[in-house]
PDB file of C-alpha atoms in Angstrom:
ATOM      1  CA  MET A   6       0.000   0.000   0.000  1.00  0.00           C
ATOM      2  CA  LYS A   7       2.848   2.352   0.858  1.00  0.00           C
ATOM      3  CA  ASN A   8       4.515   1.593  -2.448  1.00  0.00           C
ATOM      4  CA  ILE A   9       1.341   2.471  -4.350  1.00  0.00           C
ATOM      5  CA  LYS A  10       0.999   5.718  -2.410  1.00  0.00           C
ATOM      6  CA  HIS A  11       4.639   6.578  -3.130  1.00  0.00           C
ATOM      7  CA  VAL A  12       4.136   5.958  -6.865  1.00  0.00           C
ATOM      8  CA  LEU A  13       1.006   8.129  -6.936  1.00  0.00           C
ATOM      9  CA  ILE A  14       2.746  11.006  -5.164  1.00  0.00           C
ATOM     10  CA  THR A  15       5.731  10.805  -7.515  1.00  0.00           C
ATOM     11  CA  THR A  16       3.455  10.729 -10.578  1.00  0.00           C
ATOM     12  CA  LEU A  17       1.471  13.753  -9.395  1.00  0.00           C
ATOM     13  CA  GLY A  18       4.704  15.626  -8.754  1.00  0.00           C
ATOM     14  CA  ILE A  19       5.945  14.941 -12.261  1.00  0.00           C
ATOM     15  CA  LEU A  20       2.623  15.966 -13.796  1.00  0.00           C
ATOM     16  CA  SER A  21       2.456  19.164 -11.784  1.00  0.00           C
ATOM     17  CA  PHE A  22       6.030  20.080 -12.794  1.00  0.00           C
ATOM     18  CA  SER A  23       5.331  19.298 -16.438  1.00  0.00           C
ATOM     19  CA  GLY A  24       2.185  21.367 -16.328  1.00  0.00           C
ATOM     20  CA  VAL A  25       4.297  24.459 -15.758  1.00  0.00           C
ATOM     21  CA  PHE A  26       5.105  24.513 -19.475  1.00  0.00           C
ATOM     22  CA  ALA A  27       1.472  24.790 -20.618  1.00  0.00           C
ATOM     23  CA  GLN A  28      -0.602  27.852 -19.811  1.00  0.00           C
ATOM     24  CA  VAL A  29       1.830  28.986 -17.125  1.00  0.00           C
ATOM     25  CA  ASN A  30       0.149  30.551 -14.067  1.00  0.00           C
ATOM     26  CA  ILE A  31      -3.311  30.282 -15.629  1.00  0.00           C
ATOM     27  CA  LEU A  32      -4.939  29.130 -12.372  1.00  0.00           C
ATOM     28  CA  ASN A  33      -3.320  31.831 -10.240  1.00  0.00           C
ATOM     29  CA  ALA A  34      -3.622  34.804 -12.588  1.00  0.00           C
ATOM     30  CA  LYS A  35      -5.682  37.756 -11.373  1.00  0.00           C
ATOM     31  CA  ILE A  36      -5.649  39.543 -14.731  1.00  0.00           C
ATOM     32  CA  PRO A  37      -5.119  38.154 -18.270  1.00  0.00           C
ATOM     33  CA  GLU A  38      -1.662  39.762 -18.483  1.00  0.00           C
ATOM     34  CA  GLU A  39      -0.418  37.478 -15.693  1.00  0.00           C
ATOM     35  CA  ILE A  40      -1.085  34.340 -17.755  1.00  0.00           C
ATOM     36  CA  GLY A  41       2.237  32.981 -18.944  1.00  0.00           C
ATOM     37  CA  LEU A  42       4.298  34.820 -16.318  1.00  0.00           C
ATOM     38  CA  LYS A  43       6.298  32.624 -13.973  1.00  0.00           C
ATOM     39  CA  THR A  44       6.699  33.434 -10.315  1.00  0.00           C
ATOM     40  CA  GLU A  45      10.136  34.006  -8.753  1.00  0.00           C
ATOM     41  CA  GLN A  46       9.975  30.535  -7.220  1.00  0.00           C
ATOM     42  CA  GLN A  47       9.224  28.980 -10.596  1.00  0.00           C
ATOM     43  CA  LEU A  48      12.107  30.841 -12.223  1.00  0.00           C
ATOM     44  CA  LEU A  49      14.501  29.583  -9.554  1.00  0.00           C
ATOM     45  CA  LEU A  50      13.349  25.989 -10.042  1.00  0.00           C
ATOM     46  CA  ASP A  51      13.219  26.199 -13.828  1.00  0.00           C
ATOM     47  CA  ASN A  52      16.480  24.579 -14.909  1.00  0.00           C
ATOM     48  CA  ASP A  53      14.977  22.777 -17.877  1.00  0.00           C
ATOM     49  CA  GLU A  54      17.457  22.451 -20.733  1.00  0.00           C
ATOM     50  CA  PRO A  55      17.761  20.214 -23.800  1.00  0.00           C
ATOM     51  CA  LEU A  56      19.079  16.754 -23.066  1.00  0.00           C
ATOM     52  CA  GLU A  57      22.779  17.065 -23.736  1.00  0.00           C
ATOM     53  CA  TYR A  58      24.284  14.872 -26.418  1.00  0.00           C
ATOM     54  CA  GLY A  59      26.907  12.501 -25.108  1.00  0.00           C
ATOM     55  CA  TYR A  60      30.411  12.577 -26.539  1.00  0.00           C
ATOM     56  CA  VAL A  61      30.939   9.965 -29.261  1.00  0.00           C
ATOM     57  CA  ASP A  62      34.488   9.230 -30.327  1.00  0.00           C
ATOM     58  CA  ASP A  63      34.972   8.582 -34.032  1.00  0.00           C
ATOM     59  CA  ARG A  64      36.561   5.237 -33.184  1.00  0.00           C
ATOM     60  CA  ASP A  65      33.324   4.175 -31.502  1.00  0.00           C
ATOM     61  CA  ARG A  66      31.374   4.516 -34.756  1.00  0.00           C
ATOM     62  CA  LEU A  67      31.609   1.034 -36.166  1.00  0.00           C
ATOM     63  CA  TYR A  68      29.173   1.888 -38.996  1.00  0.00           C
ATOM     64  CA  SER A  69      27.528   5.100 -40.161  1.00  0.00           C
ATOM     65  CA  LYS A  70      25.408   6.442 -43.002  1.00  0.00           C
ATOM     66  CA  ILE A  71      24.176   9.967 -43.681  1.00  0.00           C
ATOM     67  CA  THR A  72      20.588  10.147 -44.923  1.00  0.00           C
ATOM     68  CA  TRP A  73      18.181  12.861 -46.040  1.00  0.00           C
ATOM     69  CA  GLU A  74      14.473  12.574 -45.244  1.00  0.00           C
ATOM     70  CA  LYS A  75      11.366  14.445 -46.335  1.00  0.00           C
ATOM     71  CA  VAL A  76       8.686  14.943 -43.677  1.00  0.00           C
ATOM     72  CA  VAL A  77       5.507  15.759 -45.612  1.00  0.00           C
ATOM     73  CA  LEU A  78       3.187  17.956 -43.560  1.00  0.00           C
ATOM     74  CA  ASP A  79      -0.008  16.669 -45.186  1.00  0.00           C
ATOM     75  CA  GLU A  80       0.222  13.528 -43.060  1.00  0.00           C
ATOM     76  CA  ARG A  81      -1.757  13.620 -39.828  1.00  0.00           C
ATOM     77  CA  VAL A  82       1.090  12.342 -37.675  1.00  0.00           C
ATOM     78  CA  ASN A  83       3.149  15.373 -38.772  1.00  0.00           C
ATOM     79  CA  PHE A  84       0.472  17.964 -37.964  1.00  0.00           C
ATOM     80  CA  PRO A  85       2.191  19.080 -34.702  1.00  0.00           C
ATOM     81  CA  LEU A  86       5.032  20.410 -36.858  1.00  0.00           C
ATOM     82  CA  TYR A  87       2.668  22.277 -39.199  1.00  0.00           C
ATOM     83  CA  TYR A  88       0.000  23.907 -37.041  1.00  0.00           C
ATOM     84  CA  PRO A  89      -0.931  26.565 -36.098  1.00  0.00           C
ATOM     85  CA  ILE A  90      -0.530  28.404 -39.398  1.00  0.00           C
ATOM     86  CA  ASP A  91      -2.670  31.408 -38.396  1.00  0.00           C
ATOM     87  CA  THR A  92      -1.273  33.246 -35.374  1.00  0.00           C
ATOM     88  CA  ASN A  93      -3.770  36.137 -35.331  1.00  0.00           C
ATOM     89  CA  ASN A  94      -6.327  34.396 -33.148  1.00  0.00           C
ATOM     90  CA  ILE A  95      -4.111  32.289 -30.911  1.00  0.00           C
ATOM     91  CA  GLY A  96      -1.845  32.865 -27.938  1.00  0.00           C
ATOM     92  CA  PRO A  97       1.880  33.627 -28.261  1.00  0.00           C
ATOM     93  CA  ASP A  98       2.772  30.246 -26.737  1.00  0.00           C
ATOM     94  CA  ARG A  99       1.456  28.371 -29.787  1.00  0.00           C
ATOM     95  CA  ARG A 100       3.610  28.537 -32.906  1.00  0.00           C
ATOM     96  CA  SER A 101       4.401  26.184 -35.755  1.00  0.00           C
ATOM     97  CA  LEU A 102       7.893  24.836 -36.315  1.00  0.00           C
ATOM     98  CA  TYR A 103       8.372  27.136 -39.308  1.00  0.00           C
ATOM     99  CA  HIS A 104       7.389  30.200 -37.239  1.00  0.00           C
ATOM    100  CA  VAL A 105       9.868  29.222 -34.536  1.00  0.00           C
ATOM    101  CA  LEU A 106      12.745  28.755 -36.991  1.00  0.00           C
ATOM    102  CA  TRP A 107      12.006  31.837 -39.082  1.00  0.00           C
ATOM    103  CA  ASN A 108      11.535  34.124 -36.052  1.00  0.00           C
ATOM    104  CA  ALA A 109      14.827  32.856 -34.612  1.00  0.00           C
ATOM    105  CA  VAL A 110      16.585  33.577 -37.910  1.00  0.00           C
ATOM    106  CA  LYS A 111      15.117  37.095 -38.086  1.00  0.00           C
ATOM    107  CA  SER A 112      16.061  37.884 -34.480  1.00  0.00           C
ATOM    108  CA  GLY A 113      19.566  36.497 -34.860  1.00  0.00           C
ATOM    109  CA  ASP A 114      19.081  33.749 -32.276  1.00  0.00           C
ATOM    110  CA  ILE A 115      20.086  31.362 -35.043  1.00  0.00           C
ATOM    111  CA  PRO A 116      23.175  33.191 -36.294  1.00  0.00           C
ATOM    112  CA  LYS A 117      23.881  31.211 -39.458  1.00  0.00           C
ATOM    113  CA  VAL A 118      21.707  29.758 -42.200  1.00  0.00           C
ATOM    114  CA  TYR A 119      22.887  27.889 -45.249  1.00  0.00           C
ATOM    115  CA  GLY A 120      21.808  27.365 -48.824  1.00  0.00           C
ATOM    116  CA  ASP A 121      22.626  23.664 -48.828  1.00  0.00           C
ATOM    117  CA  SER A 122      22.720  20.746 -46.415  1.00  0.00           C
ATOM    118  CA  TYR A 123      26.520  20.520 -46.632  1.00  0.00           C
ATOM    119  CA  PHE A 124      26.884  23.950 -44.950  1.00  0.00           C
ATOM    120  CA  SER A 125      29.089  25.213 -47.769  1.00  0.00           C
ATOM    121  CA  GLN A 126      26.940  28.202 -48.793  1.00  0.00           C
ATOM    122  CA  GLU A 127      26.216  30.561 -45.942  1.00  0.00           C
ATOM    123  CA  ARG A 128      23.387  32.980 -46.710  1.00  0.00           C
ATOM    124  CA  THR A 129      22.808  36.444 -45.320  1.00  0.00           C
ATOM    125  CA  PHE A 130      19.406  37.480 -44.041  1.00  0.00           C
ATOM    126  CA  GLU A 131      18.918  39.894 -46.942  1.00  0.00           C
ATOM    127  CA  GLU A 132      19.615  37.164 -49.492  1.00  0.00           C
ATOM    128  CA  LEU A 133      17.248  34.869 -47.679  1.00  0.00           C
ATOM    129  CA  LYS A 134      14.511  37.492 -47.502  1.00  0.00           C
ATOM    130  CA  GLN A 135      14.678  38.174 -51.231  1.00  0.00           C
ATOM    131  CA  SER A 136      14.288  34.480 -52.051  1.00  0.00           C
ATOM    132  CA  MET A 137      11.182  34.263 -49.854  1.00  0.00           C
ATOM    133  CA  GLN A 138       9.430  37.344 -51.200  1.00  0.00           C
ATOM    134  CA  LYS A 139       7.888  38.268 -54.544  1.00  0.00           C
ATOM    135  CA  ILE A 140       6.944  41.799 -55.552  1.00  0.00           C
ATOM    136  CA  ASP A 141       4.806  42.146 -58.673  1.00  0.00           C
ATOM    137  CA  THR A 142       2.991  44.953 -60.449  1.00  0.00           C
ATOM    138  CA  LEU A 143      -0.534  44.706 -61.816  1.00  0.00           C
ATOM    139  CA  ASP A 144      -1.272  45.489 -65.444  1.00  0.00           C
ATOM    140  CA  VAL A 145      -2.986  48.692 -64.313  1.00  0.00           C
ATOM    141  CA  GLY A 146       0.257  49.680 -62.638  1.00  0.00           C
ATOM    142  CA  TYR A 147       2.214  49.208 -65.860  1.00  0.00           C
ATOM    143  CA  ASP A 148      -0.304  51.354 -67.716  1.00  0.00           C
ATOM    144  CA  GLN A 149       0.001  54.028 -65.057  1.00  0.00           C
ATOM    145  CA  PHE A 150       3.800  53.913 -65.218  1.00  0.00           C
ATOM    146  CA  ASN A 151       3.776  54.257 -69.029  1.00  0.00           C
ATOM    147  CA  ALA A 152       1.380  57.195 -68.795  1.00  0.00           C
ATOM    148  CA  ASP A 153       2.523  59.038 -65.658  1.00  0.00           C
ATOM    149  CA  GLY A 154       5.966  57.631 -64.874  1.00  0.00           C
ATOM    150  CA  TYR A 155       5.060  56.253 -61.425  1.00  0.00           C
ATOM    151  CA  VAL A 156       3.021  53.447 -59.861  1.00  0.00           C
ATOM    152  CA  ASP A 157       0.648  53.781 -56.929  1.00  0.00           C
ATOM    153  CA  PRO A 158       1.351  51.353 -54.040  1.00  0.00           C
ATOM    154  CA  GLU A 159      -2.120  49.849 -54.439  1.00  0.00           C
ATOM    155  CA  TYR A 160      -1.039  48.395 -57.782  1.00  0.00           C
ATOM    156  CA  ILE A 161       2.034  46.680 -56.304  1.00  0.00           C
ATOM    157  CA  ILE A 162       1.509  43.215 -54.805  1.00  0.00           C
ATOM    158  CA  GLN A 163       3.891  41.696 -52.312  1.00  0.00           C
ATOM    159  CA  ARG A 164       3.745  37.944 -51.707  1.00  0.00           C
ATOM    160  CA  ASP A 165       5.693  36.434 -48.821  1.00  0.00           C
ATOM    161  CA  ILE A 166       6.095  32.773 -47.997  1.00  0.00           C
ATOM    162  CA  GLU A 167       4.018  32.026 -44.902  1.00  0.00           C
ATOM    163  CA  ALA A 168       3.602  29.030 -42.623  1.00  0.00           C
ATOM    164  CA  TYR A 169       0.691  27.643 -44.664  1.00  0.00           C
ATOM    165  CA  ASP A 170       2.969  27.515 -47.740  1.00  0.00           C
ATOM    166  CA  ILE A 171       5.377  25.076 -46.090  1.00  0.00           C
ATOM    167  CA  LYS A 172       4.811  21.630 -47.590  1.00  0.00           C
ATOM    168  CA  ALA A 173       7.557  19.621 -45.896  1.00  0.00           C
ATOM    169  CA  PHE A 174      10.619  19.683 -43.703  1.00  0.00           C
ATOM    170  CA  LEU A 175      13.861  18.194 -44.952  1.00  0.00           C
ATOM    171  CA  LEU A 176      16.076  16.489 -42.397  1.00  0.00           C
ATOM    172  CA  LYS A 177      19.701  15.452 -42.672  1.00  0.00           C
ATOM    173  CA  GLY A 178      20.899  12.968 -40.098  1.00  0.00           C
ATOM    174  CA  LEU A 179      23.540  10.417 -39.292  1.00  0.00           C
ATOM    175  CA  TRP A 180      22.713   6.809 -38.464  1.00  0.00           C
ATOM    176  CA  TYR A 181      25.595   5.168 -36.642  1.00  0.00           C
ATOM    177  CA  PHE A 182      26.308   1.987 -34.713  1.00  0.00           C
ATOM    178  CA  ASP A 183      27.872   2.760 -31.361  1.00  0.00           C
ATOM    179  CA  LYS A 184      30.107  -0.195 -30.528  1.00  0.00           C
ATOM    180  CA  ARG A 185      30.356   0.847 -26.887  1.00  0.00           C
ATOM    181  CA  GLN A 186      26.587   0.890 -26.439  1.00  0.00           C
ATOM    182  CA  GLY A 187      26.048  -1.929 -28.918  1.00  0.00           C
ATOM    183  CA  GLU A 188      23.104  -0.256 -30.661  1.00  0.00           C
ATOM    184  CA  MET A 189      22.136   1.793 -33.690  1.00  0.00           C
ATOM    185  CA  LYS A 190      21.564   5.476 -32.985  1.00  0.00           C
ATOM    186  CA  TYR A 191      20.465   8.562 -34.905  1.00  0.00           C
ATOM    187  CA  ARG A 192      21.796  12.100 -34.687  1.00  0.00           C
ATOM    188  CA  LEU A 193      19.988  14.953 -36.443  1.00  0.00           C
ATOM    189  CA  LEU A 194      22.419  17.281 -38.217  1.00  0.00           C
ATOM    190  CA  ALA A 195      20.368  19.762 -40.245  1.00  0.00           C
ATOM    191  CA  ILE A 196      16.788  20.852 -40.833  1.00  0.00           C
ATOM    192  CA  GLY A 197      15.265  22.907 -43.622  1.00  0.00           C
ATOM    193  CA  PRO A 198      11.674  24.028 -44.359  1.00  0.00           C
ATOM    194  CA  ALA A 199      10.563  23.376 -47.931  1.00  0.00           C
ATOM    195  CA  ALA A 200       7.996  25.305 -49.973  1.00  0.00           C
ATOM    196  CA  PRO A 201       7.313  25.945 -53.675  1.00  0.00           C
ATOM    197  CA  ASP A 202       9.385  28.589 -55.442  1.00  0.00           C
ATOM    198  CA  VAL A 203       7.976  31.967 -54.431  1.00  0.00           C
ATOM    199  CA  ASN A 204       7.848  33.052 -58.099  1.00  0.00           C
ATOM    200  CA  PHE A 205       5.453  30.181 -58.960  1.00  0.00           C
ATOM    201  CA  ILE A 206       3.881  29.574 -55.558  1.00  0.00           C
ATOM    202  CA  ASP A 207       0.346  30.424 -56.693  1.00  0.00           C
ATOM    203  CA  SER A 208       0.612  28.595 -60.006  1.00  0.00           C
ATOM    204  CA  ASP A 209      -1.835  25.805 -60.869  1.00  0.00           C
ATOM    205  CA  ASP A 210       0.937  23.827 -62.566  1.00  0.00           C
ATOM    206  CA  GLU A 211       1.900  20.901 -60.320  1.00  0.00           C
ATOM    207  CA  ALA A 212       5.421  20.900 -61.728  1.00  0.00           C
ATOM    208  CA  ASN A 213       5.990  24.375 -60.276  1.00  0.00           C
ATOM    209  CA  ASN A 214       4.657  23.399 -56.848  1.00  0.00           C
ATOM    210  CA  GLU A 215       7.444  20.976 -56.017  1.00  0.00           C
ATOM    211  CA  PRO A 216       8.763  22.070 -52.607  1.00  0.00           C
ATOM    212  CA  ILE A 217      12.383  23.194 -52.434  1.00  0.00           C
ATOM    213  CA  PRO A 218      14.380  23.972 -49.270  1.00  0.00           C
ATOM    214  CA  LEU A 219      14.196  27.641 -48.302  1.00  0.00           C
ATOM    215  CA  PHE A 220      17.259  27.424 -46.072  1.00  0.00           C
ATOM    216  CA  TRP A 221      19.162  24.945 -43.920  1.00  0.00           C
ATOM    217  CA  VAL A 222      19.938  25.261 -40.227  1.00  0.00           C
ATOM    218  CA  PHE A 223      22.660  23.360 -38.393  1.00  0.00           C
ATOM    219  CA  TYR A 224      20.466  21.538 -35.902  1.00  0.00           C
ATOM    220  CA  PRO A 225      22.702  21.668 -32.784  1.00  0.00           C
ATOM    221  CA  GLU A 226      22.651  25.489 -33.031  1.00  0.00           C
ATOM    222  CA  ALA A 227      18.841  25.498 -32.931  1.00  0.00           C
ATOM    223  CA  ARG A 228      18.304  22.922 -30.168  1.00  0.00           C
ATOM    224  CA  ALA A 229      17.901  25.405 -27.308  1.00  0.00           C
ATOM    225  CA  ILE A 230      15.316  27.397 -29.264  1.00  0.00           C
ATOM    226  CA  LEU A 231      13.371  24.317 -30.341  1.00  0.00           C
ATOM    227  CA  HIS A 232      13.426  23.033 -26.777  1.00  0.00           C
ATOM    228  CA  GLU A 233      11.789  26.210 -25.466  1.00  0.00           C
ATOM    229  CA  ALA A 234       9.121  26.124 -28.206  1.00  0.00           C
ATOM    230  CA  LYS A 235       6.357  23.635 -27.483  1.00  0.00           C
ATOM    231  CA  ALA A 236       4.151  21.749 -29.914  1.00  0.00           C
ATOM    232  CA  TYR A 237       0.541  20.959 -29.125  1.00  0.00           C
ATOM    233  CA  ASN A 238      -0.111  17.625 -27.454  1.00  0.00           C
ATOM    234  CA  ASN A 239      -3.495  16.400 -28.667  1.00  0.00           C
ATOM    235  CA  LYS A 240      -3.772  13.874 -25.825  1.00  0.00           C
ATOM    236  CA  ASN A 241      -2.993  16.230 -22.954  1.00  0.00           C
ATOM    237  CA  SER A 242      -2.675  19.996 -23.336  1.00  0.00           C
ATOM    238  CA  ALA A 243      -1.111  20.231 -19.849  1.00  0.00           C
ATOM    239  CA  MET A 244       1.950  18.414 -21.147  1.00  0.00           C
ATOM    240  CA  PRO A 245       3.089  19.950 -24.445  1.00  0.00           C
ATOM    241  CA  ILE A 246       6.047  18.429 -26.258  1.00  0.00           C
ATOM    242  CA  SER A 247       9.048  20.436 -27.362  1.00  0.00           C
ATOM    243  CA  PHE A 248       9.976  20.422 -31.030  1.00  0.00           C
ATOM    244  CA  ASP A 249      13.431  19.235 -30.025  1.00  0.00           C
ATOM    245  CA  HIS A 250      11.909  16.194 -28.332  1.00  0.00           C
ATOM    246  CA  ILE A 251       9.684  15.405 -31.323  1.00  0.00           C
ATOM    247  CA  LEU A 252      12.585  15.523 -33.764  1.00  0.00           C
ATOM    248  CA  ASN A 253      15.172  13.725 -31.650  1.00  0.00           C
ATOM    249  CA  SER A 254      12.762  10.957 -30.670  1.00  0.00           C
ATOM    250  CA  ARG A 255      11.618  10.706 -34.322  1.00  0.00           C
ATOM    251  CA  ARG A 256       7.936  11.179 -33.533  1.00  0.00           C
ATOM    252  CA  PHE A 257       7.155  11.892 -37.169  1.00  0.00           C
ATOM    253  CA  ASN A 258       6.802  10.044 -40.433  1.00  0.00           C
ATOM    254  CA  GLY A 259       9.279  10.716 -43.203  1.00  0.00           C
ATOM    255  CA  HIS A 260      10.700   8.939 -46.207  1.00  0.00           C
ATOM    256  CA  MET A 261      14.350   8.880 -47.201  1.00  0.00           C
ATOM    257  CA  TYR A 262      14.922  10.571 -50.518  1.00  0.00           C
ATOM    258  CA  LYS A 263      18.713  10.370 -50.476  1.00  0.00           C
ATOM    259  CA  MET A 264      21.572   8.494 -48.831  1.00  0.00           C
ATOM    260  CA  GLU A 265      25.246   9.280 -49.282  1.00  0.00           C
ATOM    261  CA  ASN A 266      26.594   7.224 -52.166  1.00  0.00           C
ATOM    262  CA  VAL A 267      29.405   6.946 -54.670  1.00  0.00           C
ATOM    263  CA  TYR A 268      27.348   8.716 -57.367  1.00  0.00           C
ATOM    264  CA  GLY A 269      27.738  12.151 -55.789  1.00  0.00           C
ATOM    265  CA  ASP A 270      24.909  11.583 -53.278  1.00  0.00           C
ATOM    266  CA  ARG A 271      22.308  11.304 -56.009  1.00  0.00           C
ATOM    267  CA  GLU A 272      18.666  11.231 -54.964  1.00  0.00           C
ATOM    268  CA  VAL A 273      16.275   8.314 -55.355  1.00  0.00           C
ATOM    269  CA  LYS A 274      14.334  10.173 -58.051  1.00  0.00           C
ATOM    270  CA  ASP A 275      17.532  10.447 -60.119  1.00  0.00           C
ATOM    271  CA  TYR A 276      17.715   6.695 -60.717  1.00  0.00           C
ATOM    272  CA  ILE A 277      14.037   5.785 -60.290  1.00  0.00           C
ATOM    273  CA  LYS A 278      12.164   8.216 -62.504  1.00  0.00           C
ATOM    274  CA  ASP A 279       8.441   8.944 -62.859  1.00  0.00           C
ATOM    275  CA  ASN A 280       7.330   6.186 -60.506  1.00  0.00           C
ATOM    276  CA  ALA A 281       6.270   7.421 -57.084  1.00  0.00           C
ATOM    277  CA  LEU A 282       5.434   3.944 -55.781  1.00  0.00           C
ATOM    278  CA  MET A 283       8.838   2.525 -56.648  1.00  0.00           C
ATOM    279  CA  GLN A 284      10.500   5.584 -55.113  1.00  0.00           C
ATOM    280  CA  LEU A 285       8.675   4.976 -51.833  1.00  0.00           C
ATOM    281  CA  MET A 286       9.651   1.312 -51.944  1.00  0.00           C
ATOM    282  CA  GLU A 287      13.281   2.284 -52.523  1.00  0.00           C
ATOM    283  CA  SER A 288      13.063   4.666 -49.554  1.00  0.00           C
ATOM    284  CA  GLN A 289      11.786   1.833 -47.398  1.00  0.00           C
ATOM    285  CA  ARG A 290      14.566  -0.446 -48.692  1.00  0.00           C
ATOM    286  CA  ILE A 291      17.199   2.084 -47.629  1.00  0.00           C
ATOM    287  CA  LYS A 292      15.627   2.376 -44.189  1.00  0.00           C
ATOM    288  CA  ASP A 293      15.457  -1.404 -43.767  1.00  0.00           C
ATOM    289  CA  LYS A 294      19.071  -1.767 -44.913  1.00  0.00           C
ATOM    290  CA  ILE A 295      20.257   0.582 -42.178  1.00  0.00           C
ATOM    291  CA  ARG A 296      18.131  -1.015 -39.499  1.00  0.00           C
ATOM    292  CA  SER A 297      19.190  -4.515 -40.529  1.00  0.00           C
ATOM    293  CA  PHE A 298      22.812  -3.745 -39.738  1.00  0.00           C
ATOM    294  CA  GLU A 299      22.062  -3.708 -36.009  1.00  0.00           C
ATOM    295  CA  GLN A 300      20.192  -7.010 -36.204  1.00  0.00           C
ATOM    296  CA  ASP A 301      22.955  -8.610 -38.268  1.00  0.00           C
ATOM    297  CA  MET A 302      25.487  -7.696 -35.602  1.00  0.00           C
ATOM    298  CA  TRP A 303      23.861 -10.186 -33.238  1.00  0.00           C
ATOM    299  CA  ASN A 304      23.581 -13.101 -35.689  1.00  0.00           C
ATOM    300  CA  TYR A 305      26.029 -15.900 -35.196  1.00  0.00           C
TER     301      TYR A 305
END
């Protein structure tokens, strides 16, 4: 009986501590402005940080493969990464993964962004902004310019890439077999939101709507930010899940579209063309090949 009571008390303590992250101070607030503000006692006890990666010596990696995955946001299991896309009618504690990354890039909390997943092309914020924005002039504006030499602002349309335009997230990670631990592990290296080209984003042509990476972020630099940002937990809103936890624990569904290879890291679509089913099967084959290595280690 005492053991049961001890377990119940411990469980309630964990739940009450976890509940601090969702709707902070909502039960003690006297005015709406106090919702989300932590007390001095809570700030002193709040030492929550991302789970630190352990040191892995290169000699301990008996086997490793770098893979690239596409996490399509149309799938229900990936919805926590996509929503909310409209932030006008929702609290500041609820943001999509794209909003979190893009706001961190704009504020400088993520100091470096790259144009490729190999981190060879660093991009400035101005270059990035231009690639995510389209400014066009209506036909009436051209007529006005030809007649009067200027264009009224009402005839100029600006189109920015927003959260609802993001179709997928691209992930680059390393699968490796740790011979000290005797198990296969995964380490996320880079993440990039993907959306159609801003110049053709509203086109009805499906060929122009293929998502391309907007930018790449070195994942370890973004871990602290993604740990502070919480995704919605559909089963229990008192216990939201950090984006860092979702990604590191692989609580998403993605398919591998590329694995490092002798052909210059060519993608699956480069050698299996115009056959989506066979491309998915090849993605599954790559995944099974990596997972089978761990099982084969224990066969005698």
